[in-house]
Amino acid sequence: MADPAVVGSGLIGSGTRSSGTKSSSSPSENYQLARRRTLQVVVSSLLTEAGFDSAEKAAVESLTEMIQSYITEIGRYAKNYCEHTARTQPTLSDVMVTLVEMGFNVDTLPVYAKRSQRMVITAPPVTNPPVTPKALVAGMKRTHPSHIPTHFPEFPDPHTYIKTPTYREPILEYQIVREKAASQRRDVERALTRFMAKTGETQSLFKDDITAFPLIAARPSAIPYLNALLPSELELQQLEETDSSEQDDQTDNENISMNISNDETGADKENNVLPQGGSLASAKANEENMIDNPYLRPVKKPKVRRKK
Amino acid sequence: MPVALCWLVCLQVLASHTLSAATGRSVHKGHVELTIFPTVPNLNRIKLNSKQCRIYRVRVNDLEAAFIYNDPTLEVCHHESKQRNLNYFSNAYSAAVSAVDPDAGHGELCIKVPSELWKQGDELKVLKVYIEFSLDQPKGGLHFVVPDIEGSIAERGAHVFSCGYQNSTRFWFPCVDSYSELCTWKLEFTVDAAMVAVSCGDLLETIYTHDMRKKTFHYLLTIPTAAPNISLAVGPFEILVDPYMHEVTHFCLPQLLPLLKHSMSYLHEIFEFFEEILTCRYPYSCFKTVFIDEAYVQVSSYASMSIFSTNLLHSAMIIDQTPLTRRCLAQALAQQFFGCFISRMSWSDEWVLKGISGYIYGLYLKKTFGVNEYRHWIKEELDSIVEYELKTGGVLLHPMFPGGKEKDNPTPHLHFSIKHPHTLSWEYYKMFQRKAHLVMRLIENRISMEFMLQVFNKLLSLASTASSQKFQSHMWSQMLVSTSGFLKSISNVSGKDIGPLIKQWVDQSSVVKFYGSFAFNRKRNVLELEIKQDYTSPGTQKYVGPIKVTVQELDGSFNHTLQIEENSVKHDIPCHSKSRRNKKKKIPLMNGEEVDMDLSAMDVDSPLLWIRIDPDMSILRKVEFEQADFMWQYQLRYERDVVAQEEAISALEQFPTPASRLALTDILEQEQCFYRVRMLACFCLAKIASSMVNTWTGPPAMKSLFTRMFCCKSCPNIVKTNNFMNFQSYFLQKTMPVAMALLRDVHNLCPKEVLNFILDLIKYNDNRKNKFSDNYYRAELIDALSNSVTPAVSINNQVRTLDSLNADVRLILEEITRFLNMEKLLPSYRHTITVSCLRAIRVLQKNGHIPSDPSLFKSYADYGHFVDVRLAALEAVVDYTQVDRSYEELQWLLSMVQNDPVPYVRHRILSMLAKNPPFTKNEESPLCSEDLVDHLWKLMNSGTSHDWRLRCDAVNLYHTLFGLSRPSCLPLPELGLVLNLKEKKAVLNSTIKPELGATYTELTNNPALHGQMIIFPNSFSNSQEDEDIDMDTVHDSQAFIYHHLNMLERPSTPGKEPPTTDPVMVSMPATPLSVFGKDPHPTSKHSDHHHHHHHHHEHKKKKKKHKHKHKHKHKHDSREKEKERDRDQIAFPSSPASGHSIQSPSLSD
């Protein structure tokens, strides 16, 4: 039961993710590329500074990757530290602590910054920061109540936390409901019987057109009374639905057939019912033992003839 | 009948029957042992009843005894190939049945007591008769149901049970098959280990056989019981011990246990009821109910057990079957007391048993289903018996045959003899039972219920005292009821003389027919009532005596007892009220209730509201009473008796007026009114609405009423989802659409509005929330559809095609198709829907909407469908045969009568054919052919010897088709006579004697015939039996004569050959004459001779209507007599003496 839910939610998640990247593909890509290029420039100049004349593209790429990771790491730590102290904007000290934490000697930084051979890099071209795609707004977002500071994140869309009507307006008019139920049942029955008639032997009422009003051929059965007398499973099911109080009278057999059609709760019930049924049967057996009915007595073994 | 008498008494003393039965494919071997205590010296012959059994040996006190086995009922008329006259047949059949009648001391099996034992007989010592026999593929008496599927016999649900009509036990073991021969029983049945053998009495023990593959059930029945009350059922039954009464055990076929539990949950209440009213405990120490498939009848009761049709079982969801099943249980139980425990002295006392059991069953109905239901039932029974008697003559409850003379035949109007139960038509027997309980009710009216129950109690307590006595046969006769004994009991207990009542209804047949009319004499303030009788029509008799008349006047209801006398038809009844009426005053009714009535409809001058003649149904009568329509309307509205209401409804059919409409509608709406009356009102309303179609205003009758009662408030075209908790409204809901569909507009068509309404009911039918199954409701909706069908307008002889199908019919057909197909997937209880669909299809065919074609029905009629479905399909085929005059279908039906495995279906085909015959005796029909006559004749003559009921059905059909005399389609007999005289002269010459001898030797040398033949070491010249032959009937029964002659003239059989291993493979001569090896052609001098003779006889009869046959015979010249005798001798070789040869000689060619 839980499985499908998990799978379902997974599917939904992936769906939204992919649709998200897709919708904002070009601006965000541009933005990323521009920054990447700046980083590459930085790496190249640092290499030049270090005395390299040329470098393989792959090496530059690797270094770019490393530097990017490094900077990202610093950023994340800094953010953590700042949030740890209940702020939203990182301060210098946050960055300092971060650097120290990462094993970087902060004191060397000013010296390095003031080195002579440092190259000036042009600022990256101004690109629009990517516009976060507008989330699907369903319903009005709630504003914060007065006791919640405004810097707290906004409420999510209402549909994420309230019951959202996703089906069409239900038809409550009795007449239409009955009408629908009737025609639905009739359609099912007709389709089913037509199918049975098409796939099996038929009899027909008209000689000129044997396909009109096809009748499923009458087939004799070996024990005709069983079908005629025993209630069908459907009827038993209906009886069960309409009146569960009479269930006691029904045999285990019927209970099992009920459970097959029911879901989880049915399975639970089965667990409850089975021992009950067992005890009932044994009780009955006890009772029958007490009843002295000649038909319940054991069959005697034949007498061994001794004389011979 | 001195010899017979002695023999009767013997068996009563102590008899133990052992019988082992192996159930497999219809094999059954066994032996019986009778212990006889002769009460008359010189017992030298013992006669037993036995049919079908192959008897290997008979021993009396360990001495081999000779025996003769002869069954004249196997083939009733011998070599009478051209004598196709029913009168003749009936006489011969009656004689044949008499010839083996156990009540008269006869039997098919005659055992010669070895002479060594004769002396012992003088000293009245016990004789032990041991008979070894087998029964191979029995065609009657025992019915085997063996489903044709994989698995062991038990897994397949194979079972076997005994069945039959009246005394039929002789079909499965040799016995004295009489209700008056009581003895105690020890029964042993060896069956497959997976099976249970249920039989009468206490199960002592069950023991495995040595190979452990079989079990033997040992039963002991210590209460003296007649052989016909012994039964057996063997099958892989599921066993249910009744939770309320542990001595009661129920048995059903595998998988049906849940149904059995539900259906039997009520039985203890019926037990309690009967024990309480009879103030007598159930006489047997245990009771068993067995539910089996392919039942012969729905209910049959035997000593301490009853066998029911498995189709009576139902689940808690089924409404309609519940009361029916309970009724059957009550019937079975009532018969346990009267019928099984108390048996009857003779056939003419049968009415007492049927009467009492039917009467106490009626008391049960009254208690359980209410007084209304009871009165309704009584009216129904009375109406049916009246209708039957007026149609066919009369039903005689207590036939008496003072001298057994033909001229005393009490029922000359019938085409069968009522001297024996086995010659009665089934319908007659059903009516007989009805009349019996109605007469019991008349006796109750006369002596009060209290006395009645005292009489029953007296009978029962005498019987139970007697039953505990051992070996005192004279005491045991207390367990047999006789008419005189019963009447004596009544007069002892009540001190009242019910002689006239008995004379009128029991000793006489027929009913009374009254015509009543009245006038109100204003001056004298007197009601002048005229009651006329018709006592000249068939089935009527004259009534003289009191009659009750109830007059409802403005001032109240008054009972008057008038005396019907010989010549007075006019009766003056003074009225109590003046016609001037007080508007405000309430009107008192019979039951003390006071009601307001709108009296504006009344005749201003008369204070009479309504008049009823014999309101309590205390005469078996039909009343046709004339009173004004408003009086019937008042009667319907205000009379509280349901019988009066029903009478008013049927009278109102003649008065299609708005006032009648209003009265009926009011009744329909009145919830306090008995539901059956309301259902009846529906049909009456439909009828009068159709009659007054030109003046009818408003929506079709009942539509708005139905809408109001059963449809949704917001959307009146949609029916509410089903809720059948209220049974009264359930029945009304079922009935109303059926009645509405009978409405017709000016064009005599069912109004479109009504049809659409019914289609909507089907469409919106929703049973999901219902606790009960809606299968009967849906079936009735289909019935409603078929009721709406009217004949198609078309050019004659136009072939019905799909294109020419009427649009409305197309809608109907679509529903039927869908329903019928859905039944295959989700079958309904008892396939009620299939049954209705088949009927509807036949209606469409008959009305020319779809091509008339029996093939669909024939496929549903096949063995293997549920019996209700088969019967519906067969009914359609019968109807097709009647409408389309199809010889082919008629042949098909008749071959089914011969070959179908289910006896009940065979019986029903014949009765349906008799009810809806393809032609009747007065009609010319292409179907009436010599072939058909031959076919039917053979069927009743020899083809149905294994089933009494079926034979009588065949006789009945023959009577319907051809009447009593020679069928008109046969060639003139005179012509045949001449021709045959020429051809057959040699045969009939005086050389016949030597040839006869030759025939005889040939016969005895023929090993095939030995089994059936007789081993008689000694002649019985001294036998007294010769005198007791009924000379009057002998004349008609060749069977008996040859038997008789055979005994006299053949002193001994040379060479006592032991029975061959398979003595029953009797290859019978194709026709009686073929023994001579000369003429296989059936037309012979013999038959013609006989015919000639018969003509002669007929002639005489005409002259002297009641000519005694006996005398007539003596008047014959000796030559003719000789000839007759010769003929009988000739007939002898063909005698189907072996019980096995059911296939008659005449059929085998």
PDB file of C-alpha atoms in Angstrom, chain B residues 40-186:
ATOM      1  CA  VAL B  40     -55.161 -70.066   8.201  1.00  0.00           C
ATOM      2  CA  PRO B  41     -54.321 -73.714   7.760  1.00  0.00           C
ATOM      3  CA  ASN B  42     -53.362 -75.091   4.409  1.00  0.00           C
ATOM      4  CA  LEU B  43     -51.311 -72.213   3.325  1.00  0.00           C
ATOM      5  CA  ASN B  44     -49.838 -73.541   0.161  1.00  0.00           C
ATOM      6  CA  ARG B  45     -49.222 -70.424  -1.819  1.00  0.00           C
ATOM      7  CA  ILE B  46     -47.862 -67.049  -0.978  1.00  0.00           C
ATOM      8  CA  LYS B  47     -48.387 -64.098  -3.236  1.00  0.00           C
ATOM      9  CA  LEU B  48     -46.092 -61.139  -3.249  1.00  0.00           C
ATOM     10  CA  ASN B  49     -45.776 -58.003  -5.280  1.00  0.00           C
ATOM     11  CA  SER B  50     -42.706 -57.498  -7.322  1.00  0.00           C
ATOM     12  CA  LYS B  51     -41.929 -55.618 -10.476  1.00  0.00           C
ATOM     13  CA  GLN B  52     -38.743 -55.249 -12.435  1.00  0.00           C
ATOM     14  CA  CYS B  53     -36.882 -57.523 -10.057  1.00  0.00           C
ATOM     15  CA  ARG B  54     -35.092 -60.537 -11.356  1.00  0.00           C
ATOM     16  CA  ILE B  55     -35.717 -63.319  -8.907  1.00  0.00           C
ATOM     17  CA  TYR B  56     -33.048 -65.949  -8.600  1.00  0.00           C
ATOM     18  CA  ARG B  57     -34.399 -68.272  -6.041  1.00  0.00           C
ATOM     19  CA  VAL B  58     -37.024 -68.591  -3.391  1.00  0.00           C
ATOM     20  CA  ARG B  59     -36.684 -70.699  -0.327  1.00  0.00           C
ATOM     21  CA  VAL B  60     -39.253 -71.417   2.296  1.00  0.00           C
ATOM     22  CA  ASN B  61     -37.781 -72.620   5.544  1.00  0.00           C
ATOM     23  CA  ASP B  62     -34.600 -73.494   3.667  1.00  0.00           C
ATOM     24  CA  LEU B  63     -36.451 -75.568   1.108  1.00  0.00           C
ATOM     25  CA  GLU B  64     -36.301 -74.475  -2.500  1.00  0.00           C
ATOM     26  CA  ALA B  65     -39.718 -73.337  -3.539  1.00  0.00           C
ATOM     27  CA  ALA B  66     -41.228 -73.043  -6.945  1.00  0.00           C
ATOM     28  CA  PHE B  67     -42.526 -69.685  -8.003  1.00  0.00           C
ATOM     29  CA  ILE B  68     -44.281 -68.046 -10.860  1.00  0.00           C
ATOM     30  CA  TYR B  69     -43.681 -64.506 -11.860  1.00  0.00           C
ATOM     31  CA  ASN B  70     -46.260 -62.853 -13.956  1.00  0.00           C
ATOM     32  CA  ASP B  71     -47.028 -59.194 -14.310  1.00  0.00           C
ATOM     33  CA  PRO B  72     -50.102 -58.443 -16.389  1.00  0.00           C
ATOM     34  CA  THR B  73     -49.562 -54.710 -16.113  1.00  0.00           C
ATOM     35  CA  LEU B  74     -46.406 -54.883 -18.187  1.00  0.00           C
ATOM     36  CA  GLU B  75     -48.436 -55.100 -21.294  1.00  0.00           C
ATOM     37  CA  VAL B  76     -52.053 -54.400 -20.711  1.00  0.00           C
ATOM     38  CA  CYS B  77     -53.629 -55.525 -23.959  1.00  0.00           C
ATOM     39  CA  HIS B  78     -51.948 -58.387 -25.679  1.00  0.00           C
ATOM     40  CA  HIS B  79     -51.839 -58.665 -29.428  1.00  0.00           C
ATOM     41  CA  GLU B  80     -54.713 -56.279 -29.714  1.00  0.00           C
ATOM     42  CA  SER B  81     -52.821 -54.458 -32.330  1.00  0.00           C
ATOM     43  CA  LYS B  82     -55.846 -52.998 -34.030  1.00  0.00           C
ATOM     44  CA  GLN B  83     -57.985 -52.568 -31.019  1.00  0.00           C
ATOM     45  CA  ARG B  84     -57.257 -48.953 -30.313  1.00  0.00           C
ATOM     46  CA  ASN B  85     -60.214 -48.257 -28.158  1.00  0.00           C
ATOM     47  CA  LEU B  86     -59.671 -46.538 -24.854  1.00  0.00           C
ATOM     48  CA  ASN B  87     -62.758 -47.982 -23.264  1.00  0.00           C
ATOM     49  CA  TYR B  88     -61.347 -51.360 -23.908  1.00  0.00           C
ATOM     50  CA  PHE B  89     -57.946 -50.397 -22.633  1.00  0.00           C
ATOM     51  CA  SER B  90     -59.248 -48.907 -19.414  1.00  0.00           C
ATOM     52  CA  ASN B  91     -61.188 -52.024 -18.602  1.00  0.00           C
ATOM     53  CA  ALA B  92     -58.241 -54.221 -19.364  1.00  0.00           C
ATOM     54  CA  TYR B  93     -55.897 -52.048 -17.390  1.00  0.00           C
ATOM     55  CA  SER B  94     -58.166 -51.974 -14.422  1.00  0.00           C
ATOM     56  CA  ALA B  95     -58.452 -55.748 -14.607  1.00  0.00           C
ATOM     57  CA  ALA B  96     -54.697 -56.095 -14.855  1.00  0.00           C
ATOM     58  CA  VAL B  97     -54.168 -53.933 -11.820  1.00  0.00           C
ATOM     59  CA  SER B  98     -56.835 -55.884  -9.950  1.00  0.00           C
ATOM     60  CA  ALA B  99     -55.124 -59.098 -10.876  1.00  0.00           C
ATOM     61  CA  VAL B 100     -52.077 -58.112  -8.885  1.00  0.00           C
ATOM     62  CA  ASP B 101     -53.819 -56.014  -6.279  1.00  0.00           C
ATOM     63  CA  PRO B 102     -52.266 -56.796  -2.908  1.00  0.00           C
ATOM     64  CA  ASP B 103     -55.390 -55.613  -1.123  1.00  0.00           C
ATOM     65  CA  ALA B 104     -57.230 -58.449  -2.754  1.00  0.00           C
ATOM     66  CA  GLY B 105     -54.481 -60.898  -1.970  1.00  0.00           C
ATOM     67  CA  HIS B 106     -52.951 -60.971  -5.403  1.00  0.00           C
ATOM     68  CA  GLY B 107     -49.452 -60.362  -6.561  1.00  0.00           C
ATOM     69  CA  GLU B 108     -47.086 -60.709  -9.439  1.00  0.00           C
ATOM     70  CA  LEU B 109     -45.013 -63.269  -7.647  1.00  0.00           C
ATOM     71  CA  CYS B 110     -46.677 -66.451  -6.586  1.00  0.00           C
ATOM     72  CA  ILE B 111     -44.663 -68.762  -4.392  1.00  0.00           C
ATOM     73  CA  LYS B 112     -45.603 -72.338  -3.965  1.00  0.00           C
ATOM     74  CA  VAL B 113     -44.994 -73.486  -0.432  1.00  0.00           C
ATOM     75  CA  PRO B 114     -43.135 -76.801  -0.616  1.00  0.00           C
ATOM     76  CA  SER B 115     -45.451 -79.649   0.193  1.00  0.00           C
ATOM     77  CA  GLU B 116     -43.212 -80.746   3.028  1.00  0.00           C
ATOM     78  CA  LEU B 117     -44.286 -77.691   4.889  1.00  0.00           C
ATOM     79  CA  TRP B 118     -47.966 -78.052   4.409  1.00  0.00           C
ATOM     80  CA  LYS B 119     -48.391 -79.966   7.572  1.00  0.00           C
ATOM     81  CA  GLN B 120     -46.602 -77.272   9.414  1.00  0.00           C
ATOM     82  CA  GLY B 121     -49.045 -74.880   7.965  1.00  0.00           C
ATOM     83  CA  ASP B 122     -51.762 -76.772   9.622  1.00  0.00           C
ATOM     84  CA  GLU B 123     -50.068 -76.306  12.890  1.00  0.00           C
ATOM     85  CA  LEU B 124     -49.667 -72.639  12.203  1.00  0.00           C
ATOM     86  CA  LYS B 125     -45.955 -72.507  12.472  1.00  0.00           C
ATOM     87  CA  VAL B 126     -43.755 -69.759  11.343  1.00  0.00           C
ATOM     88  CA  LEU B 127     -42.641 -69.836   7.760  1.00  0.00           C
ATOM     89  CA  LYS B 128     -39.545 -68.080   6.591  1.00  0.00           C
ATOM     90  CA  VAL B 129     -39.544 -67.040   2.991  1.00  0.00           C
ATOM     91  CA  TYR B 130     -36.229 -66.115   1.537  1.00  0.00           C
ATOM     92  CA  ILE B 131     -36.107 -64.475  -1.870  1.00  0.00           C
ATOM     93  CA  GLU B 132     -32.923 -63.660  -3.677  1.00  0.00           C
ATOM     94  CA  PHE B 133     -33.291 -61.067  -6.361  1.00  0.00           C
ATOM     95  CA  SER B 134     -31.570 -58.361  -8.265  1.00  0.00           C
ATOM     96  CA  LEU B 135     -32.680 -55.202  -9.891  1.00  0.00           C
ATOM     97  CA  ASP B 136     -30.829 -54.135 -12.953  1.00  0.00           C
ATOM     98  CA  GLN B 137     -31.279 -50.655 -14.387  1.00  0.00           C
ATOM     99  CA  PRO B 138     -34.653 -50.079 -12.795  1.00  0.00           C
ATOM    100  CA  LYS B 139     -36.838 -47.753 -14.809  1.00  0.00           C
ATOM    101  CA  GLY B 140     -39.160 -46.871 -12.009  1.00  0.00           C
ATOM    102  CA  GLY B 141     -39.458 -47.095  -8.268  1.00  0.00           C
ATOM    103  CA  LEU B 142     -35.847 -46.199  -7.673  1.00  0.00           C
ATOM    104  CA  HIS B 143     -34.385 -43.206  -9.382  1.00  0.00           C
ATOM    105  CA  PHE B 144     -30.672 -42.817  -9.951  1.00  0.00           C
ATOM    106  CA  VAL B 145     -29.135 -39.415 -10.467  1.00  0.00           C
ATOM    107  CA  VAL B 146     -25.598 -39.746 -11.710  1.00  0.00           C
ATOM    108  CA  PRO B 147     -24.117 -36.499 -13.004  1.00  0.00           C
ATOM    109  CA  ASP B 148     -21.893 -37.039 -15.968  1.00  0.00           C
ATOM    110  CA  ILE B 149     -18.645 -35.503 -14.772  1.00  0.00           C
ATOM    111  CA  GLU B 150     -15.241 -36.544 -13.599  1.00  0.00           C
ATOM    112  CA  GLY B 151     -14.671 -37.884 -10.157  1.00  0.00           C
ATOM    113  CA  SER B 152     -15.786 -40.614  -7.876  1.00  0.00           C
ATOM    114  CA  ILE B 153     -19.432 -41.310  -7.473  1.00  0.00           C
ATOM    115  CA  ALA B 154     -19.535 -39.316  -4.277  1.00  0.00           C
ATOM    116  CA  GLU B 155     -17.706 -36.366  -5.755  1.00  0.00           C
ATOM    117  CA  ARG B 156     -20.134 -36.251  -8.589  1.00  0.00           C
ATOM    118  CA  GLY B 157     -23.019 -36.000  -6.173  1.00  0.00           C
ATOM    119  CA  ALA B 158     -24.580 -39.190  -7.486  1.00  0.00           C
ATOM    120  CA  HIS B 159     -27.536 -40.354  -5.498  1.00  0.00           C
ATOM    121  CA  VAL B 160     -30.515 -42.648  -5.624  1.00  0.00           C
ATOM    122  CA  PHE B 161     -33.880 -42.549  -3.964  1.00  0.00           C
ATOM    123  CA  SER B 162     -37.119 -44.457  -4.016  1.00  0.00           C
ATOM    124  CA  CYS B 163     -40.105 -42.802  -5.570  1.00  0.00           C
ATOM    125  CA  GLY B 164     -43.442 -43.553  -7.036  1.00  0.00           C
ATOM    126  CA  TYR B 165     -47.084 -42.849  -6.991  1.00  0.00           C
ATOM    127  CA  GLN B 166     -49.034 -44.520  -4.183  1.00  0.00           C
ATOM    128  CA  ASN B 167     -47.851 -48.035  -3.426  1.00  0.00           C
ATOM    129  CA  SER B 168     -44.797 -48.498  -5.601  1.00  0.00           C
ATOM    130  CA  THR B 169     -42.430 -50.303  -3.313  1.00  0.00           C
ATOM    131  CA  ARG B 170     -42.783 -53.478  -5.362  1.00  0.00           C
ATOM    132  CA  PHE B 171     -40.614 -51.797  -7.970  1.00  0.00           C
ATOM    133  CA  TRP B 172     -37.538 -52.224  -5.839  1.00  0.00           C
ATOM    134  CA  PHE B 173     -38.045 -55.241  -3.705  1.00  0.00           C
ATOM    135  CA  PRO B 174     -40.582 -58.033  -3.444  1.00  0.00           C
ATOM    136  CA  CYS B 175     -43.104 -57.206  -0.763  1.00  0.00           C
ATOM    137  CA  VAL B 176     -46.765 -57.030  -0.050  1.00  0.00           C
ATOM    138  CA  ASP B 177     -47.251 -53.669  -1.608  1.00  0.00           C
ATOM    139  CA  SER B 178     -50.330 -52.721   0.306  1.00  0.00           C
ATOM    140  CA  TYR B 179     -51.034 -49.938   2.756  1.00  0.00           C
ATOM    141  CA  SER B 180     -52.972 -52.298   4.925  1.00  0.00           C
ATOM    142  CA  GLU B 181     -50.282 -54.927   5.470  1.00  0.00           C
ATOM    143  CA  LEU B 182     -48.297 -53.857   8.461  1.00  0.00           C
ATOM    144  CA  CYS B 183     -45.148 -55.432   9.704  1.00  0.00           C
ATOM    145  CA  THR B 184     -41.958 -54.449  11.442  1.00  0.00           C
ATOM    146  CA  TRP B 185     -38.832 -53.942   9.422  1.00  0.00           C
ATOM    147  CA  LYS B 186     -35.183 -54.556   9.574  1.00  0.00           C
TER     148      LYS B 186
END
